[in-house]
């Protein structure tokens, strides 16, 4: 679980580092390419401009047929040719259309190589250029007649504002691409575009917009055709505007070029009115040296593994080991071995629980010892008179069995059997041998009081709480009488609080009790119900109604208020009170609790059966739902019905 966020954060950090270095790489690439292009191109353009504005050139253009002026021009032009990078120059006379061209690959000639025709589409670039007001243009153009493809620097020669010729130099396109555009790095695509987005240079010559310097380029030869969305086109135009405003800086943005997301840096060359673009695929380009990644990853895994090991040892020492020792002691006491030594608790919640458990164990050990002594004395006195009692006393050697017998002794089974007979049933199933649930009965002439109590805890602690709560109920009945269940609950709550007032229980030890009491007034055909977190269910087989008790238990931190609910003793209706052990029992396919809705439906389906049969049906339904899961809590159901 720790490695999952670690790997995610590491991957995210790596992407951030890759993007940071990628931006720097793209910016540096664009600016470096800008300088690499600017220097030679500016030099070629400057030499072409000097040739165009030479007085020798102007004199010859005034009289193209003059042999002396012609010879003077070509001698000067040949001097320029040796200084030009491509060792090539050209001149086109507007009036005659004569095209003069010399380079190293062809023999020198002072005669026209061919004559331009205004009707020839291949010559349209010239006539478009002379109509322009620009001093020069840079054009990527394949010359079909010379059979060369070059980057041409076209400088327009004007006389009295009228264009008379175009002269200039050129660069071989393949050399230009190889030297100024080709980066030799995988994942990097260098490009040059003009202000309209026409591609002037690209590693793929098929994408170059030829003649775009003199005519409008085809849309498919523009950079925008490679961008997949309108937002990307707008973003590129904004970046171009920003680069034009700040030529010394490169501007970087994310674009999707030909379906791939790439980081594009834009730099502007003001002397050429070109934009240099460097498109970098961060996952293909080597913008970050990855040789350090594997050692760093191994070191990170070792560090995380060491931290997890240290954390596990600390949790085991500080939390799991004290809880395990306390659990072993609790099991020993539950098995009847009260001579165990409880672990010394620290100043935390586990220590508080250990000390509270020690106090409880000491009291149980003391009470058990007293009971054993009394039983032993009685056994000696009655051994001769009653061997059956001696056999029972012998079985009481186990302290938990003693506690179970004592707890069962406070249950009014015999009185209820004599008074109610088949008109009631009680399902009492403690989770352990003893439990925290018990039920009460008090006769009042022909009337009587019934109730169920669910003390906090189960096992030995819960059984001890039942002794205390039973004593509190007896005190309350003596003070309030059985005819007012709400008053009995109120006085029982006060008695419990008085008994526990001087006990120093930590907040983690619960001492509250859920209760439900019903007074049956047979003479008036009614009953009074009062509950503390226990409800009274009523069902006639057609529906099931729940009469809820108060929201606060007896002995709760905040004192509750209890009121009587008067209901008629309707014929054919069965009444039920249950502790939360039945409702909270885990089971089913998902291990959820039995729940109130399922419980109410079970009551409705079985409400018309005899009460004894209902008890069997409830036990069967509980066992079927629970399956192999253990019983979670003490379970008590008390039911009665009067025909």
Coordinates of C-alpha atoms in Angstrom, one line a residue:
X1 CA 0.0 0.0 0.0
X2 CA 2.9 2.3 0.7
X3 CA 4.5 1.5 -2.6
X4 CA 1.4 2.4 -4.6
X5 CA 1.5 6.2 -3.8
X6 CA 5.3 6.1 -3.9
X7 CA 5.3 4.8 -7.4
X8 CA 2.6 7.2 -8.5
X9 CA 4.4 10.2 -6.9
X10 CA 7.7 9.1 -8.4
X11 CA 6.2 8.7 -11.9
X12 CA 4.6 12.2 -11.5
X13 CA 7.9 13.7 -10.4
X14 CA 9.6 12.0 -13.3
X15 CA 7.1 13.5 -15.7
X16 CA 7.6 16.9 -14.2
X17 CA 11.4 16.6 -14.5
X18 CA 11.0 15.3 -18.1
X19 CA 8.7 18.2 -19.0
X20 CA 11.1 20.8 -17.3
X21 CA 14.1 19.6 -19.1
X22 CA 12.1 19.1 -22.3
X23 CA 11.0 22.7 -22.3
X24 CA 14.6 23.8 -21.8
X25 CA 15.8 21.4 -24.5
X26 CA 13.1 22.6 -27.0
X27 CA 13.9 26.3 -26.3
X28 CA 17.6 25.8 -26.6
X29 CA 17.1 23.7 -29.8
X30 CA 14.9 26.4 -31.4
X31 CA 17.2 29.3 -30.4
X32 CA 20.3 27.4 -31.5
X33 CA 18.6 26.4 -34.8
X34 CA 17.6 30.1 -35.2
X35 CA 21.3 31.2 -34.9
X36 CA 22.5 28.4 -37.2
X37 CA 20.0 29.5 -39.9
X38 CA 20.4 33.2 -39.4
X39 CA 24.2 33.4 -39.8
X40 CA 24.6 31.7 -43.3
X41 CA 21.3 32.9 -44.6
X42 CA 21.9 36.5 -43.5
X43 CA 25.4 36.3 -45.2
X44 CA 23.9 35.0 -48.4
X45 CA 21.1 37.6 -48.3
X46 CA 23.7 40.4 -47.6
X47 CA 25.9 39.4 -50.5
X48 CA 22.9 39.1 -52.8
X49 CA 21.7 42.6 -51.8
X50 CA 25.2 44.1 -52.5
X51 CA 25.3 42.5 -55.9
X52 CA 21.8 43.8 -56.6
X53 CA 22.7 47.4 -55.6
X54 CA 26.1 47.4 -57.3
X55 CA 26.6 50.3 -59.7
X56 CA 28.0 47.8 -62.2
X57 CA 24.8 45.8 -62.1
X58 CA 22.7 48.9 -62.6
X59 CA 24.8 50.2 -65.5
X60 CA 24.5 46.9 -67.4
X61 CA 20.8 46.6 -66.8
X62 CA 20.3 50.0 -68.5
X63 CA 21.9 48.5 -71.7
X64 CA 21.8 44.7 -71.6
X65 CA 23.3 44.4 -75.1
X66 CA 26.4 46.5 -74.3
X67 CA 29.3 43.9 -74.4
X68 CA 31.6 46.1 -72.2
X69 CA 29.0 46.5 -69.5
X70 CA 28.1 42.9 -69.7
X71 CA 31.8 41.8 -69.3
X72 CA 32.2 44.2 -66.3
X73 CA 29.1 42.8 -64.6
X74 CA 30.1 39.2 -65.0
X75 CA 33.6 39.9 -63.7
X76 CA 32.2 41.4 -60.6
X77 CA 29.5 38.7 -60.3
X78 CA 32.2 36.0 -60.5
X79 CA 33.9 37.7 -57.6
X80 CA 30.7 37.4 -55.6
X81 CA 30.3 33.8 -56.7
X82 CA 33.5 32.7 -54.9
X83 CA 32.3 34.4 -51.7
X84 CA 28.8 32.9 -51.8
X85 CA 28.3 29.6 -49.9
X86 CA 26.7 27.9 -52.9
X87 CA 29.1 29.4 -55.4
X88 CA 26.1 30.3 -57.5
X89 CA 24.2 33.4 -58.5
X90 CA 21.5 34.4 -60.9
X91 CA 20.0 37.5 -62.5
X92 CA 16.8 37.9 -64.4
X93 CA 16.1 41.0 -66.6
X94 CA 12.5 42.2 -66.4
X95 CA 12.3 43.6 -69.9
X96 CA 13.8 40.7 -71.8
X97 CA 13.0 37.9 -69.4
X98 CA 16.6 36.6 -69.8
X99 CA 17.7 34.2 -67.0
X100 CA 21.5 34.3 -66.3
X101 CA 22.9 31.7 -63.9
X102 CA 26.4 30.4 -63.0
X103 CA 27.6 27.9 -60.5
X104 CA 30.5 25.4 -60.0
X105 CA 28.6 22.5 -61.8
X106 CA 28.1 24.3 -65.1
X107 CA 30.6 26.0 -67.4
X108 CA 30.7 29.8 -67.1
X109 CA 28.4 31.5 -69.5
X110 CA 27.6 35.2 -70.0
X111 CA 24.6 34.2 -72.1
X112 CA 21.1 33.6 -70.8
X113 CA 20.4 30.0 -69.7
X114 CA 16.8 30.4 -70.9
X115 CA 14.1 33.1 -71.2
X116 CA 11.1 33.4 -68.9
X117 CA 7.6 33.3 -70.3
X118 CA 4.8 35.1 -68.5
X119 CA 2.5 32.3 -69.7
X120 CA 4.6 29.5 -68.1
X121 CA 3.4 28.5 -64.6
X122 CA 6.9 27.6 -63.6
X123 CA 7.9 31.3 -64.2
X124 CA 5.0 32.8 -62.3
X125 CA 7.1 33.3 -59.2
X126 CA 9.2 36.0 -61.0
X127 CA 6.2 38.0 -62.2
X128 CA 4.7 37.8 -58.7
X129 CA 7.9 39.0 -57.1
X130 CA 8.4 42.0 -59.3
X131 CA 4.8 43.1 -58.5
X132 CA 5.6 43.0 -54.8
X133 CA 6.7 46.1 -52.8
X134 CA 9.1 44.0 -50.7
X135 CA 12.8 44.5 -51.2
X136 CA 13.5 40.8 -51.3
X137 CA 11.9 37.4 -50.6
X138 CA 13.3 34.0 -49.7
X139 CA 11.7 31.2 -51.7
X140 CA 12.1 27.5 -51.7
X141 CA 11.6 26.6 -55.3
X142 CA 12.5 23.7 -57.6
X143 CA 13.7 25.1 -60.9
X144 CA 12.3 22.8 -63.6
X145 CA 14.5 24.2 -66.3
X146 CA 17.8 24.1 -64.4
X147 CA 16.8 20.9 -62.7
X148 CA 17.8 22.1 -59.3
X149 CA 15.8 22.6 -56.0
X150 CA 17.2 25.4 -53.9
X151 CA 16.4 28.1 -51.3
X152 CA 16.5 31.2 -53.4
X153 CA 17.3 34.7 -52.1
X154 CA 15.5 37.0 -54.5
X155 CA 16.6 40.7 -54.3
X156 CA 14.6 43.0 -56.5
X157 CA 16.6 45.7 -58.4
X158 CA 14.6 48.9 -58.9
X159 CA 15.4 51.9 -61.0
X160 CA 13.4 55.0 -60.1
X161 CA 11.0 52.8 -58.1
X162 CA 10.4 50.5 -61.1
X163 CA 11.5 46.8 -60.9
X164 CA 14.1 46.1 -63.6
X165 CA 15.6 42.8 -62.5
X166 CA 15.8 40.2 -59.8
X167 CA 19.2 38.9 -58.7
X168 CA 20.5 36.9 -55.8
X169 CA 22.0 33.6 -54.6
X170 CA 20.7 30.3 -53.5
X171 CA 21.4 27.4 -51.2
X172 CA 21.1 23.8 -52.1
X173 CA 18.0 22.5 -50.3
X174 CA 19.5 19.1 -49.4
X175 CA 22.5 20.8 -47.8
X176 CA 20.3 23.3 -46.1
X177 CA 18.1 20.5 -44.6
X178 CA 21.1 18.4 -43.6
X179 CA 23.1 21.2 -42.0
X180 CA 20.4 23.6 -40.6
X181 CA 17.3 21.5 -40.0
X182 CA 18.5 17.9 -39.4
X183 CA 19.2 17.5 -35.7
X184 CA 20.2 13.9 -35.8
X185 CA 18.3 13.4 -32.5
X186 CA 15.4 10.9 -32.2
X187 CA 12.1 12.3 -31.2
X188 CA 13.0 15.9 -32.4
X189 CA 11.3 17.4 -35.5
X190 CA 12.9 20.8 -36.6
X191 CA 10.8 23.0 -38.9
X192 CA 10.9 26.4 -40.5
X193 CA 7.6 28.2 -41.4
X194 CA 6.8 31.7 -42.7
X195 CA 4.2 34.1 -41.3
X196 CA 1.3 32.3 -43.1
X197 CA 2.4 29.0 -41.7
X198 CA 3.8 27.7 -44.9
X199 CA 6.5 25.1 -44.3
X200 CA 9.9 26.3 -45.6
X201 CA 12.0 23.4 -44.2
X202 CA 11.1 20.0 -42.8
X203 CA 12.9 16.7 -42.5
X204 CA 10.3 15.4 -45.0
X205 CA 10.8 17.3 -48.2
X206 CA 7.3 16.3 -49.3
X207 CA 5.8 18.7 -46.7
X208 CA 7.8 21.8 -48.0
X209 CA 5.6 24.6 -49.5
X210 CA 7.6 25.3 -52.6
X211 CA 7.2 28.8 -54.1
X212 CA 5.4 30.0 -51.0
X213 CA 7.7 33.1 -50.9
X214 CA 6.1 34.4 -54.1
X215 CA 2.6 32.7 -54.2
X216 CA 0.1 31.5 -51.7
X217 CA 0.9 28.1 -50.4
X218 CA -1.5 25.1 -50.5
X219 CA -3.2 24.5 -47.2
X220 CA -1.8 21.0 -47.0
X221 CA 1.7 22.4 -47.1
X222 CA 1.1 24.6 -44.0
X223 CA 1.9 23.7 -40.4
X224 CA -1.8 24.0 -39.5
X225 CA -2.6 20.8 -41.5
X226 CA -0.5 18.8 -39.1
X227 CA -2.5 20.1 -36.0
X228 CA -5.5 18.1 -35.1
X229 CA -7.7 20.7 -33.3
X230 CA -8.7 24.4 -33.7
X231 CA -7.5 25.2 -30.2
X232 CA -4.0 24.0 -31.1
X233 CA -4.0 26.2 -34.2
X234 CA -5.0 29.2 -32.1
X235 CA -2.4 28.5 -29.5
X236 CA 0.4 28.2 -32.2
X237 CA -0.7 31.5 -33.7
X238 CA -0.5 33.2 -30.3
X239 CA 2.9 31.7 -29.7
X240 CA 4.0 33.0 -33.1
X241 CA 2.8 36.5 -32.2
X242 CA 4.6 36.3 -28.9
X243 CA 7.8 35.2 -30.6
X244 CA 7.5 38.0 -33.1
X245 CA 7.2 40.5 -30.3
X246 CA 10.2 39.0 -28.4
X247 CA 12.6 37.7 -31.0
X248 CA 15.3 37.0 -28.5
X249 CA 13.2 34.4 -26.6
X250 CA 11.6 31.1 -27.5
X251 CA 8.0 30.4 -26.6
X252 CA 7.0 26.8 -25.8
X253 CA 3.5 25.2 -25.9
X254 CA 2.0 21.7 -26.1
X255 CA 0.6 20.7 -29.5
X256 CA -0.8 17.5 -31.0
X257 CA 1.1 17.1 -34.3
X258 CA 0.0 14.3 -36.5
X259 CA -1.9 12.7 -33.6
X260 CA 1.1 12.8 -31.2
X261 CA 1.3 15.2 -28.2
X262 CA 4.6 17.1 -28.5
X263 CA 6.3 20.0 -26.9
X264 CA 6.8 22.7 -29.5
X265 CA 9.2 25.7 -29.1
X266 CA 8.8 28.7 -31.4
X267 CA 11.6 31.3 -32.2
X268 CA 11.3 34.2 -34.7
X269 CA 14.0 35.2 -37.2
X270 CA 13.1 38.9 -38.0
X271 CA 15.7 39.3 -40.7
X272 CA 14.1 36.4 -42.7
X273 CA 10.5 36.7 -41.4
X274 CA 10.7 33.0 -40.6
X275 CA 9.8 31.0 -37.6
X276 CA 12.0 28.2 -36.3
X277 CA 10.0 25.4 -34.7
X278 CA 11.4 22.5 -32.6
X279 CA 8.8 19.7 -32.0
X280 CA 10.0 17.4 -29.2
X281 CA 8.3 14.1 -28.3
X282 CA 9.4 13.8 -24.6
X283 CA 8.9 10.0 -24.6
X284 CA 11.1 9.5 -27.7
X285 CA 13.7 12.3 -27.3
X286 CA 16.6 11.9 -24.9
X287 CA 16.0 15.1 -22.9
X288 CA 17.0 13.4 -19.6
X289 CA 19.8 11.0 -19.0
X290 CA 18.1 7.9 -17.7
X291 CA 21.2 6.0 -16.6
X292 CA 20.7 7.2 -13.0
X293 CA 17.0 6.1 -12.8
X294 CA 17.6 2.4 -12.1
X295 CA 20.0 3.0 -9.2
X296 CA 17.7 5.7 -7.8
X297 CA 14.7 3.3 -8.1
X298 CA 16.6 0.5 -6.3
X299 CA 17.7 2.9 -3.6
X300 CA 14.1 4.1 -3.2
X301 CA 12.7 0.6 -2.9
X302 CA 15.3 -0.3 -0.3
X303 CA 14.5 2.9 1.6
X304 CA 10.7 2.2 1.5
X305 CA 11.3 -1.5 2.5
X306 CA 13.4 -0.4 5.5
X307 CA 10.8 2.1 6.6
X308 CA 8.0 -0.5 6.3
X309 CA 10.1 -3.0 8.3
X310 CA 10.8 -0.4 11.0
X311 CA 7.1 0.6 11.1
X312 CA 6.0 -3.0 11.4
X313 CA 8.4 -3.7 14.3
X314 CA 7.2 -0.5 16.1
X315 CA 3.5 -1.4 15.7
X316 CA 4.2 -4.9 16.9
X317 CA 6.1 -3.8 19.9
X318 CA 3.9 -0.8 21.0
X319 CA 0.4 -2.1 20.0
X320 CA 0.1 -5.7 18.9
X321 CA 2.2 -7.4 21.6
X322 CA 0.4 -5.7 24.6
X323 CA -3.0 -6.5 23.0
X324 CA -1.9 -10.1 22.4
X325 CA -0.8 -10.5 26.1
X326 CA -4.1 -9.0 27.3
X327 CA -6.0 -11.3 25.0
X328 CA -4.2 -14.3 26.4
X329 CA -5.0 -13.2 29.9
X330 CA -8.6 -12.7 29.1
X331 CA -8.8 -16.2 27.6
X332 CA -7.2 -17.7 30.7
X333 CA -9.8 -16.0 32.9
X334 CA -12.6 -17.0 30.6
X335 CA -11.3 -20.6 31.0
X336 CA -11.4 -20.3 34.8
X337 CA -7.7 -19.7 35.5
X338 CA -7.8 -16.7 37.7
X339 CA -4.2 -16.9 38.9
X340 CA -2.8 -15.4 35.7
X341 CA -0.7 -12.3 35.8
X342 CA -2.0 -9.4 33.7
X343 CA 0.6 -7.4 31.7
X344 CA 1.6 -4.1 33.1
X345 CA -0.1 -1.4 31.1
X346 CA 1.4 1.8 29.8
X347 CA 0.0 5.3 29.7
X348 CA -2.2 4.7 26.7
X349 CA -5.6 3.2 25.9
X350 CA -4.2 -0.4 26.0
X351 CA -2.8 0.3 29.5
X352 CA -6.2 1.6 30.7
X353 CA -7.9 -1.4 29.4
X354 CA -5.4 -3.7 31.0
X355 CA -5.8 -2.0 34.4
X356 CA -9.6 -2.1 34.2
X357 CA -9.4 -5.8 33.3
X358 CA -7.1 -6.4 36.2
X359 CA -9.6 -4.8 38.7
X360 CA -12.4 -6.9 37.3
X361 CA -10.4 -10.1 37.4
X362 CA -9.4 -9.4 41.0
X363 CA -13.1 -9.0 42.0
X364 CA -14.1 -12.1 40.1
X365 CA -11.3 -14.0 41.7
X366 CA -12.3 -12.8 45.2
X367 CA -16.0 -13.5 44.6
X368 CA -15.2 -16.9 43.2
X369 CA -13.0 -17.7 46.2
X370 CA -15.7 -16.7 48.6
X371 CA -18.3 -18.7 46.7
X372 CA -16.0 -21.8 46.7
X373 CA -15.5 -21.4 50.5
X374 CA -19.2 -21.2 51.1
X375 CA -20.0 -24.1 48.9
X376 CA -17.2 -26.1 50.5
X377 CA -18.6 -25.4 54.0
X378 CA -22.1 -26.3 52.9
X379 CA -20.9 -29.4 51.2
X380 CA -19.2 -30.7 54.4
X381 CA -22.4 -30.1 56.4
X382 CA -24.8 -31.6 53.8
X383 CA -22.7 -34.4 52.5
X384 CA -24.2 -37.1 54.6
X385 CA -27.8 -35.9 54.1
X386 CA -27.9 -35.2 50.4
X387 CA -25.5 -37.0 48.1
X388 CA -27.2 -35.4 45.1
X389 CA -26.3 -32.0 46.4
X390 CA -22.7 -33.2 46.9
X391 CA -22.5 -34.2 43.3
X392 CA -23.7 -30.7 42.3
X393 CA -21.2 -29.1 44.6
X394 CA -18.4 -31.2 43.1
X395 CA -19.3 -29.9 39.6
X396 CA -19.0 -26.3 40.9
X397 CA -15.2 -26.6 40.9
X398 CA -15.0 -24.5 37.8
X399 CA -15.6 -20.9 38.6
X400 CA -17.5 -20.1 35.4
X401 CA -20.0 -22.9 36.1
X402 CA -20.5 -21.4 39.5
X403 CA -21.2 -18.1 38.0
X404 CA -23.6 -19.7 35.5
X405 CA -25.6 -21.4 38.2
X406 CA -25.8 -18.2 40.2
X407 CA -26.9 -16.2 37.3
X408 CA -29.6 -18.8 36.4
X409 CA -30.8 -18.7 40.0
X410 CA -31.8 -15.0 39.6
X411 CA -33.9 -15.8 36.5
X412 CA -37.6 -16.2 37.2
X413 CA -38.3 -19.3 35.1
X414 CA -40.3 -21.1 37.7
X415 CA -42.5 -18.1 38.6
X416 CA -43.2 -17.4 35.0
X417 CA -44.0 -21.0 34.3
X418 CA -46.5 -21.2 37.2
X419 CA -48.1 -17.8 36.3
X420 CA -48.0 -17.7 32.5
X421 CA -47.6 -21.3 31.4
X422 CA -47.9 -21.7 27.6
X423 CA -48.8 -18.0 27.2
X424 CA -45.1 -17.1 27.1
X425 CA -41.7 -18.3 26.0
X426 CA -38.1 -17.1 26.8
X427 CA -35.1 -17.7 24.5
X428 CA -32.0 -17.0 26.6
X429 CA -28.8 -17.8 24.9
X430 CA -25.7 -16.3 26.5
X431 CA -22.7 -16.0 24.2
X432 CA -20.5 -17.7 26.8
X433 CA -21.4 -19.9 29.8
X434 CA -22.6 -16.8 31.5
X435 CA -23.8 -13.5 29.9
X436 CA -25.0 -10.0 30.4
X437 CA -28.7 -10.6 29.5
X438 CA -31.3 -11.5 32.0
X439 CA -35.1 -11.2 32.4
X440 CA -37.4 -10.2 35.3
X441 CA -40.8 -11.1 36.5
X442 CA -42.8 -9.6 39.4
X443 CA -46.4 -10.7 40.2
X444 CA -49.0 -8.0 41.3
X445 CA -52.1 -9.9 42.1
X446 CA -53.6 -11.1 38.8
X447 CA -51.4 -8.7 37.0
X448 CA -47.6 -8.9 36.6
X449 CA -44.5 -7.1 35.3
X450 CA -42.2 -8.7 32.6
X451 CA -38.9 -7.3 31.3
X452 CA -35.6 -8.0 29.7
X453 CA -32.2 -6.4 30.6
X454 CA -29.0 -6.3 28.5
X455 CA -26.0 -5.2 30.6
X456 CA -22.9 -4.0 28.9
X457 CA -20.4 -6.7 28.1
X458 CA -20.8 -10.5 28.1
X459 CA -19.2 -13.4 29.7
X460 CA -17.9 -12.9 33.3
X461 CA -18.0 -9.0 33.2
X462 CA -21.6 -9.1 31.8
X463 CA -22.7 -11.7 34.4
X464 CA -21.3 -9.5 37.2
X465 CA -23.2 -6.5 35.8
X466 CA -26.4 -8.6 35.8
X467 CA -26.0 -9.1 39.5
X468 CA -25.6 -5.4 40.1
X469 CA -28.5 -4.4 37.8
X470 CA -30.8 -7.1 39.3
X471 CA -30.2 -5.7 42.7
X472 CA -31.0 -2.2 41.4
X473 CA -34.2 -3.5 39.8
X474 CA -35.3 -5.0 43.1
X475 CA -34.7 -1.7 44.9
X476 CA -36.7 0.2 42.2
X477 CA -39.6 -2.3 42.4
X478 CA -39.6 -1.9 46.2
X479 CA -39.8 1.9 45.8
X480 CA -42.1 2.4 42.8
X481 CA -44.0 -0.9 42.6
X482 CA -44.5 -2.9 39.4
X483 CA -47.5 -1.0 38.0
X484 CA -45.4 1.9 36.6
X485 CA -42.6 0.6 34.2
X486 CA -41.3 4.1 33.5
X487 CA -40.9 4.8 37.2
X488 CA -39.1 1.5 37.7
X489 CA -36.7 2.3 34.9
X490 CA -36.0 5.8 36.4
X491 CA -35.3 4.4 39.9
X492 CA -33.2 1.6 38.5
X493 CA -31.1 4.1 36.6
X494 CA -30.7 6.1 39.9
X495 CA -29.7 3.0 41.8
X496 CA -27.1 2.0 39.2
X497 CA -25.6 5.4 39.3
X498 CA -25.4 5.4 43.1
X499 CA -23.7 2.0 43.1
X500 CA -21.1 3.0 40.5
X501 CA -20.5 6.6 41.8
X502 CA -17.4 5.7 43.8
X503 CA -15.9 3.3 41.2
X504 CA -13.0 4.7 39.2
X505 CA -13.9 3.2 35.8
X506 CA -12.0 4.5 32.7
X507 CA -14.0 5.9 29.9
X508 CA -13.3 2.8 27.8
X509 CA -15.2 0.6 30.3
X510 CA -19.0 0.6 29.6
X511 CA -21.5 0.3 32.5
X512 CA -24.8 1.0 30.7
X513 CA -27.8 -1.3 30.5
X514 CA -30.6 -1.6 27.9
X515 CA -34.0 -2.4 29.4
X516 CA -37.6 -3.0 28.4
X517 CA -40.5 -3.5 30.9
X518 CA -44.1 -4.4 30.3
X519 CA -46.8 -4.2 33.0
X520 CA -49.8 -6.4 32.0
X521 CA -53.1 -5.2 33.4
X522 CA -55.4 -8.2 32.6
X523 CA -58.4 -6.7 34.4
X524 CA -58.5 -3.7 32.0
X525 CA -57.1 -5.6 29.0
X526 CA -54.2 -3.3 28.5
X527 CA -50.4 -3.1 29.0
X528 CA -47.9 -0.4 29.8
X529 CA -44.5 -0.5 28.1
X530 CA -41.4 1.6 28.9
X531 CA -38.0 0.9 27.3
X532 CA -34.5 2.1 27.4
X533 CA -33.0 1.3 23.9
X534 CA -35.3 -1.8 23.8
X535 CA -38.4 -1.9 21.7
X536 CA -41.7 -3.8 22.1
X537 CA -42.8 -5.6 18.9
X538 CA -46.5 -6.5 18.2
X539 CA -47.6 -8.8 15.4
X540 CA -50.9 -10.5 14.5
X541 CA -49.5 -12.3 11.5
X542 CA -50.6 -9.7 9.0
X543 CA -48.3 -6.9 10.1
X544 CA -45.6 -6.2 12.7
X545 CA -45.4 -2.9 14.6
X546 CA -42.4 -1.7 16.6
X547 CA -43.0 0.5 19.8
X548 CA -39.7 2.0 20.4
X549 CA -38.3 2.8 23.9
X550 CA -36.3 5.8 25.0
X551 CA -33.0 6.5 23.2
X552 CA -30.7 6.4 26.3
X553 CA -29.8 3.3 28.3
X554 CA -29.7 3.0 32.0
X555 CA -26.5 4.2 33.5
X556 CA -25.6 6.1 30.4
X557 CA -23.4 9.2 30.6
X558 CA -26.4 11.4 30.1
X559 CA -29.5 10.6 32.1
X560 CA -32.5 9.6 30.0
X561 CA -36.2 10.2 30.4
X562 CA -38.6 7.3 30.3
X563 CA -42.4 7.3 29.6
X564 CA -45.1 4.6 29.6
X565 CA -46.7 3.6 26.3
X566 CA -50.3 2.2 26.8
X567 CA -51.4 -0.5 24.4
X568 CA -54.5 -2.8 24.3
X569 CA -54.1 -6.5 24.8
X570 CA -55.5 -7.3 21.4
X571 CA -56.5 -10.9 20.9
X572 CA -54.5 -12.8 18.4
X573 CA -51.5 -10.5 18.8
X574 CA -48.1 -11.7 20.1
X575 CA -45.7 -9.3 21.9
X576 CA -42.0 -9.6 21.8
X577 CA -39.0 -7.9 23.5
X578 CA -35.5 -8.7 22.4
X579 CA -31.9 -7.6 23.3
X580 CA -29.7 -6.5 20.5
X581 CA -27.8 -9.8 20.3
X582 CA -30.3 -11.3 17.9
X583 CA -30.4 -8.2 15.7
X584 CA -26.6 -7.8 15.6
X585 CA -25.8 -11.5 14.9
X586 CA -23.6 -11.7 11.8
X587 CA -24.4 -14.1 9.0
X588 CA -25.7 -14.5 5.5
X589 CA -23.6 -14.3 2.4
X590 CA -22.0 -11.0 3.3
X591 CA -21.6 -11.4 7.0
X592 CA -24.1 -8.5 7.8
X593 CA -26.1 -8.3 11.0
X594 CA -29.6 -10.0 11.2
X595 CA -31.2 -6.5 11.3
X596 CA -34.5 -5.1 12.4
X597 CA -36.3 -5.5 9.1
X598 CA -35.5 -9.2 8.8
X599 CA -36.4 -9.6 12.5
X600 CA -39.8 -8.0 12.1
X601 CA -40.6 -10.1 9.0
X602 CA -39.6 -13.3 11.0
X603 CA -42.1 -12.2 13.7
X604 CA -44.9 -11.6 11.2
X605 CA -44.4 -15.0 9.5
X606 CA -44.6 -16.9 12.8
X607 CA -46.9 -14.8 14.9
X608 CA -49.9 -17.2 14.6
X609 CA -48.0 -20.3 15.6
X610 CA -48.1 -21.5 19.2
X611 CA -45.5 -19.7 21.3
X612 CA -43.4 -22.8 21.9
X613 CA -43.3 -23.5 18.1
X614 CA -42.4 -19.8 17.6
X615 CA -39.4 -20.3 19.9
X616 CA -38.2 -23.3 17.9
X617 CA -38.7 -21.4 14.6
X618 CA -36.7 -18.4 15.8
X619 CA -33.8 -20.6 16.9
X620 CA -33.9 -22.4 13.5
X621 CA -33.9 -19.1 11.6
X622 CA -31.0 -17.8 13.7
X623 CA -28.9 -20.9 13.2
X624 CA -29.6 -20.9 9.5
X625 CA -28.6 -17.3 9.1
X626 CA -25.6 -17.5 11.3
X627 CA -24.1 -20.5 9.5
X628 CA -20.6 -21.3 10.7
X629 CA -20.0 -17.8 12.2
X630 CA -19.8 -17.7 16.0
X631 CA -22.4 -16.1 18.2
X632 CA -21.5 -12.4 18.5
X633 CA -23.4 -11.4 21.7
X634 CA -25.8 -12.6 24.4
X635 CA -29.4 -13.3 22.9
X636 CA -32.6 -13.0 24.8
X637 CA -36.2 -12.9 23.5
X638 CA -39.3 -12.7 25.8
X639 CA -42.7 -13.2 24.2
X640 CA -46.3 -13.4 25.6
X641 CA -49.8 -13.7 24.1
X642 CA -53.2 -13.7 25.7
X643 CA -56.1 -15.2 23.7

